Short mmCIF file of N, CA and C in Angstrom, two decimals:
data_model
loop_
_atom_site.label_atom_id
_atom_site.label_comp_id
_atom_site.label_asym_id
_atom_site.label_seq_id
_atom_site.Cartn_x
_atom_site.Cartn_y
_atom_site.Cartn_z
N ASN A 1133 0.84 -1.17 0.00
CA ASN A 1133 0.00 0.00 0.00
C ASN A 1133 0.89 1.24 0.00
N ASN A 1134 0.77 2.08 -1.03
CA ASN A 1134 1.60 3.28 -1.16
C ASN A 1134 0.93 4.53 -0.64
N SER A 1135 -0.21 4.40 -0.01
CA SER A 1135 -0.89 5.62 0.44
C SER A 1135 -0.15 6.23 1.63
N ALA A 1136 0.06 7.50 1.55
CA ALA A 1136 0.75 8.22 2.62
C ALA A 1136 -0.28 8.67 3.65
N ALA A 1137 0.15 8.67 4.88
CA ALA A 1137 -0.73 9.15 5.95
C ALA A 1137 -0.95 10.65 5.77
N ALA A 1138 -2.16 11.07 5.97
CA ALA A 1138 -2.47 12.50 5.84
C ALA A 1138 -1.80 13.26 6.98
N ALA A 1139 -1.15 14.33 6.61
CA ALA A 1139 -0.50 15.16 7.62
C ALA A 1139 -1.55 15.97 8.36
N ALA A 1140 -1.39 16.07 9.65
CA ALA A 1140 -2.32 16.87 10.45
C ALA A 1140 -2.08 18.34 10.14
N PRO A 1141 -3.15 19.11 10.08
CA PRO A 1141 -2.97 20.54 9.83
C PRO A 1141 -2.24 21.18 11.00
N PRO A 1142 -1.51 22.26 10.74
CA PRO A 1142 -0.82 22.92 11.84
C PRO A 1142 -1.83 23.53 12.81
N PRO A 1143 -1.43 23.65 14.09
CA PRO A 1143 -2.36 24.26 15.04
C PRO A 1143 -2.60 25.72 14.68
N PRO A 1144 -3.72 26.31 15.15
CA PRO A 1144 -4.04 27.69 14.79
C PRO A 1144 -2.90 28.67 15.05
N ALA A 1145 -2.18 28.52 16.16
CA ALA A 1145 -1.10 29.47 16.46
C ALA A 1145 0.01 29.41 15.42
N ALA A 1146 0.32 28.21 14.93
CA ALA A 1146 1.39 28.07 13.95
C ALA A 1146 1.01 28.71 12.62
N MET A 1147 -0.29 28.87 12.39
CA MET A 1147 -0.74 29.46 11.14
C MET A 1147 -0.86 30.98 11.23
N ALA A 1148 -0.60 31.56 12.40
CA ALA A 1148 -0.86 32.99 12.62
C ALA A 1148 -0.17 33.87 11.59
N ALA A 1149 1.07 33.58 11.27
CA ALA A 1149 1.82 34.44 10.36
C ALA A 1149 1.21 34.44 8.96
N SER A 1150 0.55 33.35 8.59
CA SER A 1150 -0.02 33.28 7.24
C SER A 1150 -1.48 33.74 7.19
N VAL A 1151 -2.05 34.04 8.34
CA VAL A 1151 -3.44 34.47 8.40
C VAL A 1151 -3.50 35.99 8.26
N LYS A 1152 -4.45 36.45 7.44
CA LYS A 1152 -4.61 37.88 7.28
C LYS A 1152 -4.77 38.53 8.65
N GLU A 1153 -4.20 39.73 8.80
CA GLU A 1153 -4.24 40.41 10.08
C GLU A 1153 -5.64 40.49 10.65
N ASP A 1154 -6.62 40.78 9.80
CA ASP A 1154 -7.98 40.95 10.33
C ASP A 1154 -8.65 39.64 10.71
N ARG A 1155 -7.98 38.52 10.53
CA ARG A 1155 -8.54 37.22 10.91
C ARG A 1155 -7.84 36.62 12.13
N ARG A 1156 -6.91 37.36 12.72
CA ARG A 1156 -6.17 36.83 13.86
C ARG A 1156 -6.82 37.21 15.17
N GLY A 1157 -6.66 36.33 16.14
CA GLY A 1157 -7.22 36.57 17.46
C GLY A 1157 -6.18 36.39 18.54
N VAL A 1158 -6.60 36.64 19.77
CA VAL A 1158 -5.71 36.54 20.92
C VAL A 1158 -6.13 35.38 21.81
N SER A 1159 -5.16 34.76 22.44
CA SER A 1159 -5.42 33.62 23.32
C SER A 1159 -5.74 34.08 24.73
N ALA A 1160 -6.23 33.15 25.54
CA ALA A 1160 -6.45 33.45 26.96
C ALA A 1160 -5.13 33.80 27.63
N ALA A 1161 -4.04 33.18 27.19
CA ALA A 1161 -2.72 33.52 27.76
C ALA A 1161 -2.39 34.98 27.49
N PHE A 1162 -2.69 35.46 26.29
CA PHE A 1162 -2.47 36.87 25.98
C PHE A 1162 -3.32 37.75 26.89
N LEU A 1163 -4.60 37.42 27.04
CA LEU A 1163 -5.49 38.23 27.86
C LEU A 1163 -5.01 38.30 29.30
N ARG A 1164 -4.59 37.15 29.84
CA ARG A 1164 -4.09 37.14 31.22
C ARG A 1164 -2.82 37.98 31.34
N GLU A 1165 -1.96 37.87 30.36
CA GLU A 1165 -0.72 38.66 30.37
C GLU A 1165 -1.02 40.15 30.22
N PHE A 1166 -1.96 40.49 29.38
CA PHE A 1166 -2.31 41.89 29.16
C PHE A 1166 -2.78 42.56 30.44
N VAL A 1167 -3.66 41.88 31.18
CA VAL A 1167 -4.17 42.50 32.40
C VAL A 1167 -3.17 42.45 33.55
N ALA A 1168 -2.11 41.65 33.40
CA ALA A 1168 -1.06 41.60 34.42
C ALA A 1168 0.11 42.52 34.09
N ALA A 1169 0.11 43.10 32.89
CA ALA A 1169 1.23 43.95 32.45
C ALA A 1169 1.33 45.19 33.33
N PRO A 1170 2.54 45.71 33.50
CA PRO A 1170 2.73 46.89 34.36
C PRO A 1170 1.83 48.07 34.00
N ALA A 1171 1.64 48.34 32.72
CA ALA A 1171 0.80 49.48 32.32
C ALA A 1171 -0.63 49.30 32.81
N PHE A 1172 -1.04 48.07 32.90
CA PHE A 1172 -2.41 47.78 33.33
C PHE A 1172 -2.46 47.59 34.84
N ALA A 1173 -1.57 46.75 35.37
CA ALA A 1173 -1.59 46.41 36.79
C ALA A 1173 -1.32 47.63 37.66
N LYS A 1174 -0.51 48.55 37.18
CA LYS A 1174 -0.18 49.77 37.93
C LYS A 1174 -1.44 50.56 38.28
N GLU A 1175 -2.41 50.50 37.40
CA GLU A 1175 -3.65 51.24 37.59
C GLU A 1175 -4.83 50.27 37.73
N TRP A 1176 -4.61 49.18 38.44
CA TRP A 1176 -5.61 48.11 38.51
C TRP A 1176 -6.99 48.63 38.91
N GLN A 1177 -7.07 49.37 40.00
CA GLN A 1177 -8.37 49.87 40.44
C GLN A 1177 -8.99 50.78 39.38
N TRP A 1178 -8.15 51.61 38.76
CA TRP A 1178 -8.63 52.49 37.71
C TRP A 1178 -9.19 51.68 36.55
N CYS A 1179 -8.46 50.66 36.13
CA CYS A 1179 -8.86 49.86 34.96
C CYS A 1179 -10.11 49.04 35.23
N MET A 1180 -10.35 48.67 36.46
CA MET A 1180 -11.52 47.85 36.77
C MET A 1180 -12.81 48.58 36.42
N ARG A 1181 -12.77 49.89 36.39
CA ARG A 1181 -13.99 50.64 36.11
C ARG A 1181 -13.94 51.35 34.75
N GLN A 1182 -13.02 50.98 33.92
CA GLN A 1182 -12.87 51.63 32.63
C GLN A 1182 -13.57 50.85 31.53
N SER A 1183 -14.08 51.60 30.58
CA SER A 1183 -14.71 50.97 29.43
C SER A 1183 -13.64 50.36 28.52
N THR A 1184 -14.08 49.47 27.67
CA THR A 1184 -13.17 48.90 26.68
C THR A 1184 -12.60 50.02 25.80
N ASN A 1185 -13.41 51.00 25.47
CA ASN A 1185 -12.94 52.13 24.67
C ASN A 1185 -11.82 52.89 25.38
N ASN A 1186 -11.95 53.13 26.68
CA ASN A 1186 -10.90 53.84 27.41
C ASN A 1186 -9.61 53.04 27.46
N VAL A 1187 -9.72 51.72 27.65
CA VAL A 1187 -8.52 50.87 27.65
C VAL A 1187 -7.85 50.93 26.28
N LYS A 1188 -8.65 50.94 25.21
CA LYS A 1188 -8.10 51.09 23.85
C LYS A 1188 -7.32 52.39 23.74
N GLU A 1189 -7.93 53.49 24.15
CA GLU A 1189 -7.32 54.81 24.01
C GLU A 1189 -6.09 55.00 24.90
N LEU A 1190 -6.13 54.47 26.11
CA LEU A 1190 -5.09 54.76 27.09
C LEU A 1190 -4.00 53.70 27.20
N ILE A 1191 -4.26 52.49 26.71
CA ILE A 1191 -3.26 51.43 26.81
C ILE A 1191 -2.90 50.84 25.44
N VAL A 1192 -3.91 50.39 24.69
CA VAL A 1192 -3.64 49.70 23.42
C VAL A 1192 -3.00 50.65 22.39
N MET A 1193 -3.60 51.80 22.19
CA MET A 1193 -3.08 52.71 21.16
C MET A 1193 -1.68 53.23 21.48
N PRO A 1194 -1.39 53.63 22.72
CA PRO A 1194 -0.01 54.05 23.00
C PRO A 1194 1.01 52.92 22.80
N GLN A 1195 0.63 51.69 23.17
CA GLN A 1195 1.57 50.57 23.02
C GLN A 1195 1.87 50.28 21.55
N THR A 1196 0.91 50.49 20.67
CA THR A 1196 1.09 50.17 19.25
C THR A 1196 1.41 51.40 18.40
N GLN A 1197 1.57 52.55 19.03
CA GLN A 1197 1.78 53.83 18.32
C GLN A 1197 3.01 53.81 17.42
N SER A 1198 4.10 53.22 17.87
CA SER A 1198 5.35 53.26 17.10
C SER A 1198 5.21 52.56 15.74
N LYS A 1199 4.31 51.58 15.65
CA LYS A 1199 4.13 50.83 14.40
C LYS A 1199 2.81 51.16 13.71
N LEU A 1200 1.95 51.92 14.38
CA LEU A 1200 0.62 52.24 13.85
C LEU A 1200 -0.07 50.98 13.34
N CYS A 1201 -0.13 49.97 14.20
CA CYS A 1201 -0.67 48.67 13.82
C CYS A 1201 -1.63 48.17 14.90
N SER A 1202 -2.23 47.03 14.62
CA SER A 1202 -3.08 46.37 15.62
C SER A 1202 -2.20 45.74 16.69
N MET A 1203 -2.84 45.40 17.80
CA MET A 1203 -2.10 44.72 18.87
C MET A 1203 -1.64 43.35 18.41
N VAL A 1204 -2.45 42.62 17.63
CA VAL A 1204 -2.00 41.31 17.17
C VAL A 1204 -0.78 41.45 16.27
N GLN A 1205 -0.73 42.47 15.44
CA GLN A 1205 0.44 42.69 14.59
C GLN A 1205 1.65 43.06 15.45
N TRP A 1206 1.45 43.91 16.44
CA TRP A 1206 2.54 44.32 17.33
C TRP A 1206 3.12 43.11 18.04
N VAL A 1207 2.25 42.24 18.56
CA VAL A 1207 2.71 41.03 19.26
C VAL A 1207 3.48 40.13 18.30
N GLN A 1208 2.96 39.95 17.09
CA GLN A 1208 3.65 39.10 16.12
C GLN A 1208 5.02 39.64 15.78
N ASP A 1209 5.14 40.95 15.66
CA ASP A 1209 6.42 41.57 15.30
C ASP A 1209 7.40 41.64 16.46
N GLU A 1210 6.89 41.82 17.67
CA GLU A 1210 7.76 42.12 18.82
C GLU A 1210 8.03 40.96 19.76
N ARG A 1211 7.24 39.92 19.70
CA ARG A 1211 7.36 38.85 20.68
C ARG A 1211 7.78 37.55 20.04
N ALA A 1212 8.87 36.98 20.51
CA ALA A 1212 9.33 35.69 19.99
C ALA A 1212 8.33 34.58 20.32
N ASP A 1213 7.59 34.73 21.40
CA ASP A 1213 6.63 33.71 21.82
C ASP A 1213 5.22 33.98 21.28
N HIS A 1214 5.13 34.74 20.19
CA HIS A 1214 3.82 35.16 19.69
C HIS A 1214 2.90 34.00 19.33
N GLU A 1215 3.42 32.83 19.01
CA GLU A 1215 2.55 31.71 18.62
C GLU A 1215 1.71 31.21 19.79
N GLN A 1216 2.11 31.53 21.02
CA GLN A 1216 1.30 31.18 22.19
C GLN A 1216 0.22 32.24 22.46
N LEU A 1217 0.39 33.41 21.85
CA LEU A 1217 -0.45 34.55 22.18
C LEU A 1217 -1.45 34.92 21.10
N ILE A 1218 -1.12 34.69 19.84
CA ILE A 1218 -2.02 35.02 18.74
C ILE A 1218 -2.12 33.85 17.76
N GLY A 1219 -3.25 33.79 17.08
CA GLY A 1219 -3.45 32.73 16.11
C GLY A 1219 -4.71 33.00 15.31
N LYS A 1220 -5.05 32.09 14.42
CA LYS A 1220 -6.25 32.23 13.60
C LYS A 1220 -7.46 32.24 14.53
N ALA A 1221 -8.25 33.29 14.43
CA ALA A 1221 -9.40 33.46 15.32
C ALA A 1221 -10.36 32.28 15.22
N THR A 1222 -10.81 31.83 16.38
CA THR A 1222 -11.78 30.74 16.45
C THR A 1222 -13.11 31.20 17.05
N VAL A 1223 -13.10 32.37 17.71
CA VAL A 1223 -14.30 32.91 18.35
C VAL A 1223 -14.36 34.41 18.10
N PHE A 1224 -15.46 34.87 17.52
CA PHE A 1224 -15.69 36.30 17.31
C PHE A 1224 -16.37 36.85 18.57
N VAL A 1225 -15.82 37.94 19.12
CA VAL A 1225 -16.38 38.54 20.33
C VAL A 1225 -17.25 39.73 19.94
N SER A 1226 -18.52 39.66 20.32
CA SER A 1226 -19.45 40.75 20.11
C SER A 1226 -19.67 41.42 21.46
N HIS A 1227 -19.36 42.70 21.54
CA HIS A 1227 -19.42 43.42 22.81
C HIS A 1227 -19.74 44.88 22.52
N ALA A 1228 -19.98 45.64 23.57
CA ALA A 1228 -20.16 47.08 23.43
C ALA A 1228 -18.91 47.77 23.97
N TRP A 1229 -18.45 48.76 23.26
CA TRP A 1229 -17.24 49.49 23.67
C TRP A 1229 -17.43 50.19 25.01
N SER A 1230 -18.67 50.41 25.41
CA SER A 1230 -18.93 51.09 26.68
C SER A 1230 -18.88 50.15 27.88
N TYR A 1231 -18.83 48.83 27.64
CA TYR A 1231 -18.79 47.87 28.75
C TYR A 1231 -17.50 48.01 29.54
N ASP A 1232 -17.56 47.68 30.82
CA ASP A 1232 -16.35 47.64 31.64
C ASP A 1232 -15.42 46.58 31.05
N PHE A 1233 -14.19 47.00 30.80
CA PHE A 1233 -13.21 46.13 30.17
C PHE A 1233 -13.02 44.84 30.96
N MET A 1234 -12.91 44.94 32.28
CA MET A 1234 -12.66 43.75 33.08
C MET A 1234 -13.87 42.80 33.07
N ASP A 1235 -15.07 43.32 32.92
CA ASP A 1235 -16.23 42.44 32.79
C ASP A 1235 -16.13 41.62 31.51
N VAL A 1236 -15.70 42.26 30.43
CA VAL A 1236 -15.51 41.55 29.16
C VAL A 1236 -14.40 40.51 29.32
N MET A 1237 -13.29 40.90 29.96
CA MET A 1237 -12.18 39.95 30.18
C MET A 1237 -12.68 38.73 30.96
N ASP A 1238 -13.47 38.96 32.00
CA ASP A 1238 -13.98 37.84 32.80
C ASP A 1238 -14.78 36.86 31.94
N VAL A 1239 -15.62 37.38 31.05
CA VAL A 1239 -16.42 36.51 30.18
C VAL A 1239 -15.51 35.71 29.25
N LEU A 1240 -14.53 36.37 28.63
CA LEU A 1240 -13.64 35.68 27.69
C LEU A 1240 -12.82 34.61 28.39
N LEU A 1241 -12.29 34.93 29.55
CA LEU A 1241 -11.46 33.95 30.27
C LEU A 1241 -12.31 32.79 30.79
N GLU A 1242 -13.53 33.07 31.22
CA GLU A 1242 -14.42 31.99 31.65
C GLU A 1242 -14.74 31.07 30.47
N TYR A 1243 -14.98 31.66 29.31
CA TYR A 1243 -15.24 30.87 28.11
C TYR A 1243 -14.03 29.98 27.79
N ALA A 1244 -12.84 30.57 27.77
CA ALA A 1244 -11.63 29.80 27.46
C ALA A 1244 -11.42 28.68 28.47
N ASP A 1245 -11.62 28.98 29.74
CA ASP A 1245 -11.45 27.95 30.78
C ASP A 1245 -12.45 26.82 30.61
N GLY A 1246 -13.62 27.11 30.07
CA GLY A 1246 -14.62 26.08 29.84
C GLY A 1246 -14.43 25.31 28.54
N HIS A 1247 -13.45 25.72 27.74
CA HIS A 1247 -13.18 25.05 26.45
C HIS A 1247 -11.70 24.65 26.35
N LYS A 1248 -11.20 24.04 27.39
CA LYS A 1248 -9.78 23.65 27.42
C LYS A 1248 -9.46 22.51 26.46
N ASP A 1249 -10.51 21.91 25.89
CA ASP A 1249 -10.31 20.82 24.95
C ASP A 1249 -9.87 21.31 23.57
N LYS A 1250 -9.89 22.64 23.38
CA LYS A 1250 -9.47 23.20 22.09
C LYS A 1250 -8.72 24.50 22.34
N GLN A 1251 -7.94 24.87 21.36
CA GLN A 1251 -7.20 26.13 21.45
C GLN A 1251 -8.11 27.26 21.00
N VAL A 1252 -8.35 28.22 21.87
CA VAL A 1252 -9.27 29.32 21.60
C VAL A 1252 -8.49 30.60 21.32
N PHE A 1253 -8.83 31.25 20.20
CA PHE A 1253 -8.27 32.57 19.88
C PHE A 1253 -9.45 33.50 19.61
N PHE A 1254 -9.54 34.55 20.41
CA PHE A 1254 -10.65 35.49 20.33
C PHE A 1254 -10.37 36.61 19.34
N TRP A 1255 -11.27 36.79 18.39
CA TRP A 1255 -11.23 37.98 17.54
C TRP A 1255 -11.95 39.05 18.35
N PHE A 1256 -11.16 39.87 19.03
CA PHE A 1256 -11.66 40.92 19.92
C PHE A 1256 -11.13 42.21 19.32
N ASP A 1257 -12.03 43.02 18.78
CA ASP A 1257 -11.62 44.15 17.94
C ASP A 1257 -10.63 45.10 18.59
N VAL A 1258 -10.68 45.25 19.89
CA VAL A 1258 -9.71 46.14 20.55
C VAL A 1258 -8.28 45.68 20.26
N PHE A 1259 -8.07 44.39 20.06
CA PHE A 1259 -6.74 43.84 19.78
C PHE A 1259 -6.56 43.43 18.32
N SER A 1260 -7.60 42.96 17.67
CA SER A 1260 -7.49 42.41 16.32
C SER A 1260 -7.52 43.46 15.22
N VAL A 1261 -8.09 44.62 15.50
CA VAL A 1261 -8.22 45.68 14.50
C VAL A 1261 -7.17 46.76 14.75
N ASN A 1262 -6.63 47.29 13.67
CA ASN A 1262 -5.69 48.41 13.79
C ASN A 1262 -6.49 49.64 14.23
N GLN A 1263 -6.37 49.99 15.50
CA GLN A 1263 -7.15 51.08 16.07
C GLN A 1263 -6.68 52.45 15.58
N HIS A 1264 -5.48 52.52 15.00
CA HIS A 1264 -4.96 53.79 14.48
C HIS A 1264 -5.65 54.18 13.17
N LYS A 1265 -6.21 53.19 12.49
CA LYS A 1265 -6.93 53.47 11.25
C LYS A 1265 -8.38 53.81 11.51
N GLY A 1266 -8.85 53.48 12.71
CA GLY A 1266 -10.24 53.79 13.06
C GLY A 1266 -11.22 53.01 12.23
N ALA A 1267 -12.43 53.51 12.20
CA ALA A 1267 -13.52 52.84 11.47
C ALA A 1267 -13.64 53.43 10.08
N ASN A 1268 -12.56 53.48 9.35
CA ASN A 1268 -12.56 54.06 8.01
C ASN A 1268 -12.94 53.05 6.94
N HIS A 1269 -14.03 52.37 7.17
CA HIS A 1269 -14.50 51.39 6.19
C HIS A 1269 -15.82 51.85 5.59
N THR A 1270 -16.03 51.51 4.34
CA THR A 1270 -17.28 51.86 3.67
C THR A 1270 -18.40 50.94 4.13
N SER A 1271 -19.62 51.33 3.85
CA SER A 1271 -20.75 50.48 4.20
C SER A 1271 -20.68 49.15 3.45
N ASP A 1272 -20.11 49.17 2.24
CA ASP A 1272 -19.95 47.94 1.47
C ASP A 1272 -18.99 46.99 2.19
N TRP A 1273 -17.93 47.52 2.76
CA TRP A 1273 -16.97 46.69 3.51
C TRP A 1273 -17.69 46.00 4.66
N TRP A 1274 -18.52 46.74 5.40
CA TRP A 1274 -19.23 46.16 6.54
C TRP A 1274 -20.21 45.08 6.09
N ARG A 1275 -20.86 45.28 4.93
CA ARG A 1275 -21.83 44.31 4.44
C ARG A 1275 -21.17 43.06 3.87
N THR A 1276 -19.98 43.18 3.35
CA THR A 1276 -19.35 42.04 2.69
C THR A 1276 -18.15 41.50 3.47
N THR A 1277 -17.06 42.22 3.49
CA THR A 1277 -15.81 41.74 4.08
C THR A 1277 -15.97 41.39 5.56
N PHE A 1278 -16.56 42.32 6.32
CA PHE A 1278 -16.72 42.09 7.75
C PHE A 1278 -17.63 40.89 8.01
N ARG A 1279 -18.72 40.83 7.29
CA ARG A 1279 -19.65 39.72 7.45
C ARG A 1279 -18.98 38.39 7.09
N GLN A 1280 -18.23 38.35 5.99
CA GLN A 1280 -17.55 37.13 5.58
C GLN A 1280 -16.51 36.71 6.61
N MET A 1281 -15.85 37.70 7.20
CA MET A 1281 -14.84 37.41 8.22
C MET A 1281 -15.50 36.74 9.42
N ILE A 1282 -16.62 37.27 9.88
CA ILE A 1282 -17.33 36.68 11.01
C ILE A 1282 -17.77 35.26 10.67
N GLU A 1283 -18.31 35.08 9.47
CA GLU A 1283 -18.74 33.74 9.04
C GLU A 1283 -17.57 32.77 8.99
N SER A 1284 -16.41 33.25 8.56
CA SER A 1284 -15.24 32.34 8.46
C SER A 1284 -14.73 31.92 9.85
N ILE A 1285 -14.95 32.75 10.85
CA ILE A 1285 -14.53 32.38 12.20
C ILE A 1285 -15.46 31.28 12.72
N GLY A 1286 -16.74 31.43 12.45
CA GLY A 1286 -17.68 30.35 12.73
C GLY A 1286 -18.35 30.33 14.08
N GLU A 1287 -17.78 30.97 15.07
CA GLU A 1287 -18.36 30.95 16.41
C GLU A 1287 -18.41 32.38 16.93
N VAL A 1288 -19.53 32.77 17.54
CA VAL A 1288 -19.69 34.12 18.07
C VAL A 1288 -19.97 34.02 19.56
N LEU A 1289 -19.26 34.82 20.33
CA LEU A 1289 -19.50 34.94 21.77
C LEU A 1289 -20.07 36.31 22.02
N LEU A 1290 -21.31 36.37 22.46
CA LEU A 1290 -22.01 37.63 22.71
C LEU A 1290 -21.84 37.98 24.18
N VAL A 1291 -21.20 39.12 24.44
CA VAL A 1291 -20.98 39.58 25.81
C VAL A 1291 -22.07 40.59 26.15
N LEU A 1292 -22.88 40.26 27.14
CA LEU A 1292 -23.98 41.15 27.56
C LEU A 1292 -23.72 41.68 28.96
#
């Protein structure tokens, strides 16, 4: 029998470099590290009551300012261990920018802890989208590209 065994596909993290930037997500390990980082931990009480939008403006954007890129791109470029932190998104996060950031983090981490049987990468726009470019997309982009991206991820986590 000359049939070759089918090679297993690479894990999502190993595919991160080949995945379009807008399709990459962050792992629970990244989320835990982000909230433990000095910029965040130094102002822990402050951050506990901040909206996701404020965390974007005061932490994410300054950290990525030098490259004018998304956080997932910054991690891929700056961190040798990026394959543990970013990968092809497996869960799309639907949330409101006005929600308390730590409440959103709690939901994502609880979800990841409940799905330890698989590697979870969250497409969470605060990290997955280049915040320096803002929402400069046409209505056609939202109807087609954004919708197709959500469909390709396949799973949606609605944070209420």
